[in-house]
Amino acid sequence: MTLQTLRTALAAAEAGGYAVGAFNVSSIDQAIAVLDAAAAERSPVIVQAIAGMSAYDDESRWWHRLRGLVAEYGGVPAVLHLDHGRTYDDCVRAIDHGFTSVMIDASRTSGTDEPASFADNVALTRRVVEAAAPSGASVEGELGTIGGAEAGIAGVLEEIVFADPDQAVEFVEQTGVDALAVAVGTSHGSVKFTDEAGGQRLRLGLIAEIKGRLPDTFLVLHGSSSVPAEAVAAINAHGGEVRPSYGITPAQKSEGIAAGIRKINQGTDSHLAWSAALRTFLQDNPAVVEPSEQLRPAMGGFRAMVTQRMREFGSSGRA
């Protein structure tokens, strides 16, 4: 794939009126599933990793190989993105490893459920923007806080603090970020909303208002997986204990795209699909011990979910 910055990928999405899916991966196998889906769909894609969240002890080796893998694929534009960088050092390490985009999540005090002050958020975000400038890497910031529990932050449950349009304008002016994740009613984690109405709670008017005031800044939706009931049911039917819940519906995400969202983060849905396929295979084939046989259905489930989301976001065929 052709490596590009987040700004370049989202500028094309802005012109075309679609969103680019940003898919979290924690292993080479998952990255291959995402990239294979993008190649088959002729879709731009954002492959993203979280610091400290992988199957490997040596993060430097993981990031180096992930960057090389993305670069191996030809013909479809791809962004290599650090998702939810917690510290300045996280972001600098990613840039040094060839990531073309980083997110600094300075919206809350690191390791706590306390929202950071606006001034602290601005200061840290601006520092990352300055560090990214020499390499040309894009920077995504966050305003407000997304609800739920984020990957790797055990025991931390955030309340939703909605983004303020006036602060959004001030934040972008003071930091110079390329993209802005706005808190508009989504929630992180595999357990999002306990009632069906939860998936209909996106504040579409807030998205449109912020986009109207920041036409040159690309808006991002975090915590927006749909939590497919069939995947949860399959996991639980094969020994799992995932609490059923409701996510953001595909229809709501489509309306969010129409209102101005250009990047949609998806982690939970593809992870649920992976787990459902793997658990089903292992229970149906209890004598199989060959890892390749186990990985094949898991990768297939992951790839199928990524493919589905690319089609829903309107990015298929856009490469």
mmCIF file of C-alpha atoms in Angstrom:
data_model
loop_
_atom_site.group_PDB
_atom_site.id
_atom_site.type_symbol
_atom_site.label_atom_id
_atom_site.label_comp_id
_atom_site.label_asym_id
_atom_site.label_seq_id
_atom_site.Cartn_x
_atom_site.Cartn_y
_atom_site.Cartn_z
ATOM 1 C CA MET A 1 0.000 0.000 0.000
ATOM 2 C CA THR A 2 1.018 3.601 -0.501
ATOM 3 C CA LEU A 3 1.799 5.065 2.898
ATOM 4 C CA GLN A 4 0.322 8.511 3.409
ATOM 5 C CA THR A 5 -0.469 10.910 6.199
ATOM 6 C CA LEU A 6 -3.814 11.114 7.924
ATOM 7 C CA ARG A 7 -4.357 14.599 6.509
ATOM 8 C CA THR A 8 -3.908 13.325 2.956
ATOM 9 C CA ALA A 9 -6.270 10.374 3.448
ATOM 10 C CA LEU A 10 -8.959 12.458 5.124
ATOM 11 C CA ALA A 11 -8.716 15.245 2.569
ATOM 12 C CA ALA A 12 -9.689 12.678 -0.067
ATOM 13 C CA ALA A 13 -12.525 11.479 2.160
ATOM 14 C CA GLU A 14 -13.721 15.060 2.590
ATOM 15 C CA ALA A 15 -13.786 15.562 -1.153
ATOM 16 C CA GLY A 16 -15.616 12.275 -1.674
ATOM 17 C CA GLY A 17 -18.059 12.558 1.223
ATOM 18 C CA TYR A 18 -17.081 9.290 2.909
ATOM 19 C CA ALA A 19 -15.192 8.189 6.032
ATOM 20 C CA VAL A 20 -12.045 6.102 6.335
ATOM 21 C CA GLY A 21 -12.125 3.231 8.801
ATOM 22 C CA ALA A 22 -9.344 3.147 11.395
ATOM 23 C CA PHE A 23 -8.918 -0.437 12.574
ATOM 24 C CA ASN A 24 -7.054 -1.371 15.743
ATOM 25 C CA VAL A 25 -4.619 -4.257 15.420
ATOM 26 C CA SER A 26 -2.549 -5.976 18.085
ATOM 27 C CA SER A 27 -0.793 -8.630 15.998
ATOM 28 C CA ILE A 28 0.658 -9.117 12.530
ATOM 29 C CA ASP A 29 -2.188 -11.534 11.736
ATOM 30 C CA GLN A 30 -4.798 -8.868 12.457
ATOM 31 C CA ALA A 31 -2.885 -6.312 10.398
ATOM 32 C CA ILE A 32 -2.805 -8.722 7.447
ATOM 33 C CA ALA A 33 -6.577 -9.218 7.773
ATOM 34 C CA VAL A 34 -7.142 -5.442 7.602
ATOM 35 C CA LEU A 35 -4.774 -4.910 4.698
ATOM 36 C CA ASP A 36 -6.177 -7.852 2.736
ATOM 37 C CA ALA A 37 -9.675 -6.418 3.173
ATOM 38 C CA ALA A 38 -8.515 -2.997 1.986
ATOM 39 C CA ALA A 39 -6.804 -4.472 -1.072
ATOM 40 C CA ALA A 40 -9.866 -6.533 -2.000
ATOM 41 C CA GLU A 41 -12.224 -3.589 -1.468
ATOM 42 C CA ARG A 42 -9.918 -1.065 -3.117
ATOM 43 C CA SER A 43 -10.428 1.042 -0.028
ATOM 44 C CA PRO A 44 -8.167 3.528 1.719
ATOM 45 C CA VAL A 45 -7.489 2.359 5.253
ATOM 46 C CA ILE A 46 -6.013 3.449 8.562
ATOM 47 C CA VAL A 47 -4.106 0.728 10.398
ATOM 48 C CA GLN A 48 -3.706 1.740 14.013
ATOM 49 C CA ALA A 49 -1.917 0.405 17.069
ATOM 50 C CA ILE A 50 -2.040 1.399 20.727
ATOM 51 C CA ALA A 51 1.136 1.703 22.770
ATOM 52 C CA GLY A 52 1.408 -1.254 25.150
ATOM 53 C CA MET A 53 -1.348 -3.217 23.395
ATOM 54 C CA SER A 54 0.095 -6.053 21.325
ATOM 55 C CA ALA A 55 0.857 -9.744 21.431
ATOM 56 C CA TYR A 56 4.590 -9.032 21.672
ATOM 57 C CA ASP A 57 6.997 -8.145 24.460
ATOM 58 C CA ASP A 58 9.228 -6.022 22.224
ATOM 59 C CA GLU A 59 7.110 -3.084 21.078
ATOM 60 C CA SER A 60 9.876 -1.600 18.981
ATOM 61 C CA ARG A 61 10.192 -4.815 16.967
ATOM 62 C CA TRP A 62 6.379 -4.968 16.593
ATOM 63 C CA TRP A 63 6.084 -1.413 15.362
ATOM 64 C CA HIS A 64 9.007 -1.851 12.970
ATOM 65 C CA ARG A 65 7.461 -4.956 11.420
ATOM 66 C CA LEU A 66 3.985 -3.395 11.298
ATOM 67 C CA ARG A 67 5.368 -0.453 9.365
ATOM 68 C CA GLY A 68 7.141 -2.801 6.972
ATOM 69 C CA LEU A 69 4.005 -4.880 6.459
ATOM 70 C CA VAL A 70 1.872 -1.853 5.595
ATOM 71 C CA ALA A 71 4.507 -0.667 3.141
ATOM 72 C CA GLU A 72 4.533 -4.076 1.401
ATOM 73 C CA TYR A 73 0.970 -3.753 0.144
ATOM 74 C CA GLY A 74 0.701 -1.865 -3.129
ATOM 75 C CA GLY A 75 -2.047 0.030 -4.865
ATOM 76 C CA VAL A 76 -4.197 1.194 -1.968
ATOM 77 C CA PRO A 77 -3.470 4.218 0.260
ATOM 78 C CA ALA A 78 -2.834 3.444 3.923
ATOM 79 C CA VAL A 79 -2.126 5.449 7.053
ATOM 80 C CA LEU A 80 -0.105 3.960 9.918
ATOM 81 C CA HIS A 81 -1.551 5.619 13.001
ATOM 82 C CA LEU A 82 -0.877 5.583 16.734
ATOM 83 C CA ASP A 83 -4.223 5.422 18.508
ATOM 84 C CA HIS A 84 -4.654 6.973 21.959
ATOM 85 C CA GLY A 85 -1.075 7.965 22.620
ATOM 86 C CA ARG A 86 -1.082 8.696 26.324
ATOM 87 C CA THR A 87 2.181 10.579 26.539
ATOM 88 C CA TYR A 88 4.468 12.773 24.499
ATOM 89 C CA ASP A 89 7.012 9.946 24.492
ATOM 90 C CA ASP A 90 4.454 7.487 23.044
ATOM 91 C CA CYS A 91 3.924 9.792 20.095
ATOM 92 C CA VAL A 92 7.609 10.521 19.514
ATOM 93 C CA ARG A 93 8.444 6.796 19.576
ATOM 94 C CA ALA A 94 5.739 6.112 16.998
ATOM 95 C CA ILE A 95 6.983 8.899 14.726
ATOM 96 C CA ASP A 96 10.524 7.539 15.050
ATOM 97 C CA HIS A 97 9.214 4.116 13.945
ATOM 98 C CA GLY A 98 7.740 5.560 10.758
ATOM 99 C CA PHE A 99 4.121 6.082 11.790
ATOM 100 C CA THR A 100 2.580 8.634 9.463
ATOM 101 C CA SER A 101 0.061 9.846 12.028
ATOM 102 C CA VAL A 102 -0.280 9.951 15.809
ATOM 103 C CA MET A 103 -3.075 10.705 18.219
ATOM 104 C CA ILE A 104 -2.267 12.368 21.498
ATOM 105 C CA ASP A 105 -5.120 11.799 23.930
ATOM 106 C CA ALA A 106 -4.593 14.633 26.371
ATOM 107 C CA SER A 107 -8.309 14.997 27.137
ATOM 108 C CA ARG A 108 -7.906 13.421 30.558
ATOM 109 C CA THR A 109 -5.176 13.083 33.116
ATOM 110 C CA SER A 110 -3.130 10.023 32.180
ATOM 111 C CA GLY A 111 -4.113 6.834 34.021
ATOM 112 C CA THR A 112 -7.134 8.387 35.724
ATOM 113 C CA ASP A 113 -10.779 9.046 34.961
ATOM 114 C CA GLU A 114 -10.351 12.775 35.597
ATOM 115 C CA PRO A 115 -10.741 15.088 32.603
ATOM 116 C CA ALA A 116 -7.637 17.180 31.989
ATOM 117 C CA SER A 117 -7.940 20.936 32.006
ATOM 118 C CA PHE A 118 -8.378 22.609 28.641
ATOM 119 C CA ALA A 119 -5.034 24.382 29.096
ATOM 120 C CA ASP A 120 -3.190 21.130 29.841
ATOM 121 C CA ASN A 121 -4.823 19.413 26.857
ATOM 122 C CA VAL A 122 -3.767 22.269 24.573
ATOM 123 C CA ALA A 123 -0.210 22.382 25.905
ATOM 124 C CA LEU A 124 0.513 18.673 25.466
ATOM 125 C CA THR A 125 -1.227 18.465 22.095
ATOM 126 C CA ARG A 126 0.673 21.472 20.749
ATOM 127 C CA ARG A 127 3.945 19.918 21.929
ATOM 128 C CA VAL A 128 3.190 16.761 19.927
ATOM 129 C CA VAL A 129 2.255 18.818 16.852
ATOM 130 C CA GLU A 130 5.640 20.531 17.064
ATOM 131 C CA ALA A 131 7.427 17.173 17.410
ATOM 132 C CA ALA A 132 5.599 15.740 14.387
ATOM 133 C CA ALA A 133 6.322 18.672 12.079
ATOM 134 C CA PRO A 134 9.866 17.695 10.958
ATOM 135 C CA SER A 135 8.691 14.284 9.688
ATOM 136 C CA GLY A 136 5.434 15.593 8.237
ATOM 137 C CA ALA A 137 3.361 13.207 10.361
ATOM 138 C CA SER A 138 -0.252 14.183 11.032
ATOM 139 C CA VAL A 139 -1.590 14.724 14.543
ATOM 140 C CA GLU A 140 -5.036 13.957 15.948
ATOM 141 C CA GLY A 141 -6.203 15.457 19.225
ATOM 142 C CA GLU A 142 -9.279 14.874 21.371
ATOM 143 C CA LEU A 143 -11.734 17.287 22.942
ATOM 144 C CA GLY A 144 -14.219 16.148 25.557
ATOM 145 C CA THR A 145 -14.102 12.567 26.803
ATOM 146 C CA ILE A 146 -15.568 9.454 25.231
ATOM 147 C CA GLY A 147 -17.543 7.242 27.599
ATOM 148 C CA GLY A 148 -16.780 3.670 28.620
ATOM 149 C CA ALA A 149 -13.486 1.869 29.198
ATOM 150 C CA GLU A 150 -10.567 2.284 26.830
ATOM 151 C CA ALA A 151 -8.274 -0.560 25.829
ATOM 152 C CA GLY A 152 -5.457 -1.075 28.263
ATOM 153 C CA ILE A 153 -6.899 1.220 30.929
ATOM 154 C CA ALA A 154 -8.095 -1.358 33.455
ATOM 155 C CA GLY A 155 -10.690 -0.163 35.914
ATOM 156 C CA VAL A 156 -11.138 3.238 34.296
ATOM 157 C CA LEU A 157 -14.698 4.069 33.279
ATOM 158 C CA GLU A 158 -15.238 7.475 31.740
ATOM 159 C CA GLU A 159 -18.371 9.524 31.696
ATOM 160 C CA ILE A 160 -19.109 11.307 28.436
ATOM 161 C CA VAL A 161 -18.065 14.972 28.518
ATOM 162 C CA PHE A 162 -19.379 16.424 25.275
ATOM 163 C CA ALA A 163 -17.158 18.549 23.060
ATOM 164 C CA ASP A 164 -17.884 22.266 23.173
ATOM 165 C CA PRO A 165 -17.936 23.999 19.749
ATOM 166 C CA ASP A 166 -16.357 27.210 21.069
ATOM 167 C CA GLN A 167 -13.571 25.237 22.712
ATOM 168 C CA ALA A 168 -13.130 23.167 19.557
ATOM 169 C CA VAL A 169 -12.343 26.287 17.542
ATOM 170 C CA GLU A 170 -9.962 27.563 20.217
ATOM 171 C CA PHE A 171 -8.325 24.143 20.550
ATOM 172 C CA VAL A 172 -7.561 23.844 16.841
ATOM 173 C CA GLU A 173 -6.324 27.422 16.624
ATOM 174 C CA GLN A 174 -3.944 26.913 19.543
ATOM 175 C CA THR A 175 -2.673 23.437 18.646
ATOM 176 C CA GLY A 176 -2.728 23.183 14.855
ATOM 177 C CA VAL A 177 -3.995 19.576 14.855
ATOM 178 C CA ASP A 178 -4.965 17.984 11.552
ATOM 179 C CA ALA A 179 -7.841 15.947 12.988
ATOM 180 C CA LEU A 180 -10.016 16.239 16.054
ATOM 181 C CA ALA A 181 -11.790 13.446 17.909
ATOM 182 C CA VAL A 182 -14.990 14.941 19.285
ATOM 183 C CA ALA A 183 -17.055 13.511 22.111
ATOM 184 C CA VAL A 184 -20.587 13.396 20.694
ATOM 185 C CA GLY A 185 -22.188 10.459 22.509
ATOM 186 C CA THR A 186 -20.076 7.380 21.746
ATOM 187 C CA SER A 187 -18.540 4.960 24.242
ATOM 188 C CA HIS A 188 -15.426 2.793 24.334
ATOM 189 C CA GLY A 189 -15.226 -0.946 25.021
ATOM 190 C CA SER A 190 -17.243 -4.084 24.321
ATOM 191 C CA VAL A 191 -19.986 -3.016 26.750
ATOM 192 C CA LYS A 192 -21.283 0.359 25.601
ATOM 193 C CA PHE A 193 -24.986 0.992 26.171
ATOM 194 C CA THR A 194 -27.334 -1.264 28.125
ATOM 195 C CA ASP A 195 -30.425 -0.209 26.200
ATOM 196 C CA GLU A 196 -31.140 -0.221 22.474
ATOM 197 C CA ALA A 197 -31.636 3.536 22.424
ATOM 198 C CA GLY A 198 -27.931 3.939 23.251
ATOM 199 C CA GLY A 199 -27.024 3.320 19.640
ATOM 200 C CA GLN A 200 -29.202 6.256 18.615
ATOM 201 C CA ARG A 201 -27.597 8.847 20.883
ATOM 202 C CA LEU A 202 -25.080 10.469 18.578
ATOM 203 C CA ARG A 203 -25.444 14.234 18.767
ATOM 204 C CA LEU A 204 -25.530 14.750 15.023
ATOM 205 C CA GLY A 205 -26.266 18.448 15.383
ATOM 206 C CA LEU A 206 -23.128 18.879 17.486
ATOM 207 C CA ILE A 207 -21.026 17.178 14.790
ATOM 208 C CA ALA A 208 -22.487 19.447 12.117
ATOM 209 C CA GLU A 209 -21.985 22.584 14.221
ATOM 210 C CA ILE A 210 -18.332 21.817 14.942
ATOM 211 C CA LYS A 211 -17.678 20.917 11.306
ATOM 212 C CA GLY A 212 -19.327 24.140 10.159
ATOM 213 C CA ARG A 213 -16.976 26.126 12.358
ATOM 214 C CA LEU A 214 -13.893 24.056 11.512
ATOM 215 C CA PRO A 215 -14.255 23.245 7.805
ATOM 216 C CA ASP A 216 -10.527 22.546 7.364
ATOM 217 C CA THR A 217 -10.207 20.198 10.357
ATOM 218 C CA PHE A 218 -11.130 16.539 9.953
ATOM 219 C CA LEU A 219 -13.512 15.174 12.583
ATOM 220 C CA VAL A 220 -13.064 11.737 14.127
ATOM 221 C CA LEU A 221 -15.508 9.374 15.807
ATOM 222 C CA HIS A 222 -14.089 7.198 18.582
ATOM 223 C CA GLY A 223 -15.869 4.452 20.526
ATOM 224 C CA SER A 224 -18.258 3.838 17.664
ATOM 225 C CA SER A 225 -18.352 0.059 17.243
ATOM 226 C CA SER A 226 -21.793 -1.464 16.769
ATOM 227 C CA VAL A 227 -21.244 -4.523 19.032
ATOM 228 C CA PRO A 228 -22.872 -7.111 16.708
ATOM 229 C CA ALA A 229 -25.280 -9.240 18.725
ATOM 230 C CA GLU A 230 -24.529 -12.328 16.647
ATOM 231 C CA ALA A 231 -20.820 -12.167 17.501
ATOM 232 C CA VAL A 232 -21.531 -11.749 21.211
ATOM 233 C CA ALA A 233 -23.996 -14.653 21.078
ATOM 234 C CA ALA A 234 -21.458 -16.883 19.313
ATOM 235 C CA ILE A 235 -18.776 -16.078 21.878
ATOM 236 C CA ASN A 236 -21.086 -16.803 24.794
ATOM 237 C CA ALA A 237 -22.400 -20.006 23.183
ATOM 238 C CA HIS A 238 -18.827 -21.285 23.020
ATOM 239 C CA GLY A 239 -17.615 -20.621 26.546
ATOM 240 C CA GLY A 240 -17.337 -16.826 26.607
ATOM 241 C CA GLU A 241 -18.883 -14.383 29.044
ATOM 242 C CA VAL A 242 -19.323 -11.123 27.140
ATOM 243 C CA ARG A 243 -22.092 -8.977 28.511
ATOM 244 C CA PRO A 244 -24.643 -8.211 25.754
ATOM 245 C CA SER A 245 -24.973 -4.509 25.024
ATOM 246 C CA TYR A 246 -25.736 -2.029 22.265
ATOM 247 C CA GLY A 247 -23.302 0.012 20.203
ATOM 248 C CA ILE A 248 -23.643 2.771 17.623
ATOM 249 C CA THR A 249 -25.808 1.583 14.761
ATOM 250 C CA PRO A 250 -24.514 1.638 11.168
ATOM 251 C CA ALA A 251 -27.338 4.019 10.297
ATOM 252 C CA GLN A 252 -26.189 6.485 12.959
ATOM 253 C CA LYS A 253 -22.620 6.271 11.698
ATOM 254 C CA SER A 254 -23.829 7.005 8.165
ATOM 255 C CA GLU A 255 -25.634 10.068 9.476
ATOM 256 C CA GLY A 256 -22.449 11.070 11.302
ATOM 257 C CA ILE A 257 -20.523 10.857 8.028
ATOM 258 C CA ALA A 258 -23.123 13.085 6.365
ATOM 259 C CA ALA A 259 -22.674 15.566 9.221
ATOM 260 C CA GLY A 260 -18.900 15.733 8.724
ATOM 261 C CA ILE A 261 -17.149 12.721 10.295
ATOM 262 C CA ARG A 262 -14.192 11.585 8.154
ATOM 263 C CA LYS A 263 -12.405 8.986 10.340
ATOM 264 C CA ILE A 264 -14.207 6.262 12.284
ATOM 265 C CA ASN A 265 -12.309 4.166 14.820
ATOM 266 C CA GLN A 266 -13.304 0.504 14.976
ATOM 267 C CA GLY A 267 -11.754 -1.944 17.410
ATOM 268 C CA THR A 268 -14.413 -3.805 19.344
ATOM 269 C CA ASP A 269 -16.405 -5.077 16.354
ATOM 270 C CA SER A 270 -13.497 -6.779 14.610
ATOM 271 C CA HIS A 271 -12.175 -8.150 17.901
ATOM 272 C CA LEU A 272 -15.581 -9.639 18.644
ATOM 273 C CA ALA A 273 -15.653 -11.178 15.160
ATOM 274 C CA TRP A 274 -12.165 -12.652 15.682
ATOM 275 C CA SER A 275 -13.101 -14.098 19.081
ATOM 276 C CA ALA A 276 -16.410 -15.506 17.861
ATOM 277 C CA ALA A 277 -14.793 -17.298 14.922
ATOM 278 C CA LEU A 278 -11.919 -18.618 17.029
ATOM 279 C CA ARG A 279 -14.079 -19.883 19.905
ATOM 280 C CA THR A 280 -16.504 -21.539 17.507
ATOM 281 C CA PHE A 281 -13.703 -23.283 15.626
ATOM 282 C CA LEU A 282 -11.960 -24.516 18.766
ATOM 283 C CA GLN A 283 -15.135 -25.945 20.269
ATOM 284 C CA ASP A 284 -16.153 -27.583 16.986
ATOM 285 C CA ASN A 285 -12.624 -28.950 16.432
ATOM 286 C CA PRO A 286 -11.305 -29.910 19.879
ATOM 287 C CA ALA A 287 -8.494 -32.084 18.502
ATOM 288 C CA VAL A 288 -6.884 -29.330 16.407
ATOM 289 C CA VAL A 289 -3.622 -28.024 17.864
ATOM 290 C CA GLU A 290 -2.036 -26.581 14.714
ATOM 291 C CA PRO A 291 -1.940 -22.762 15.153
ATOM 292 C CA SER A 292 -2.378 -22.069 11.434
ATOM 293 C CA GLU A 293 -5.692 -23.926 11.423
ATOM 294 C CA GLN A 294 -6.881 -21.923 14.408
ATOM 295 C CA LEU A 295 -5.741 -18.575 13.040
ATOM 296 C CA ARG A 296 -7.355 -18.979 9.635
ATOM 297 C CA PRO A 297 -11.005 -18.678 10.815
ATOM 298 C CA ALA A 298 -10.109 -15.933 13.286
ATOM 299 C CA MET A 299 -8.453 -13.881 10.555
ATOM 300 C CA GLY A 300 -11.389 -14.574 8.271
ATOM 301 C CA GLY A 301 -13.877 -13.273 10.818
ATOM 302 C CA PHE A 302 -11.756 -10.186 11.420
ATOM 303 C CA ARG A 303 -11.384 -9.490 7.695
ATOM 304 C CA ALA A 304 -15.114 -9.937 7.042
ATOM 305 C CA MET A 305 -16.011 -7.376 9.715
ATOM 306 C CA VAL A 306 -13.480 -4.860 8.367
ATOM 307 C CA THR A 307 -14.871 -5.377 4.861
ATOM 308 C CA GLN A 308 -18.417 -4.764 6.072
ATOM 309 C CA ARG A 309 -17.433 -1.523 7.791
ATOM 310 C CA MET A 310 -15.546 -0.240 4.730
ATOM 311 C CA ARG A 311 -18.676 -0.682 2.665
ATOM 312 C CA GLU A 312 -20.827 1.043 5.269
ATOM 313 C CA PHE A 313 -18.424 3.992 5.534
ATOM 314 C CA GLY A 314 -18.447 4.464 1.767
ATOM 315 C CA SER A 315 -14.689 3.970 1.359
ATOM 316 C CA SER A 316 -14.856 0.799 -0.781
ATOM 317 C CA GLY A 317 -13.754 1.498 -4.339
ATOM 318 C CA ARG A 318 -12.268 4.879 -3.422
ATOM 319 C CA ALA A 319 -8.595 3.902 -3.707
#
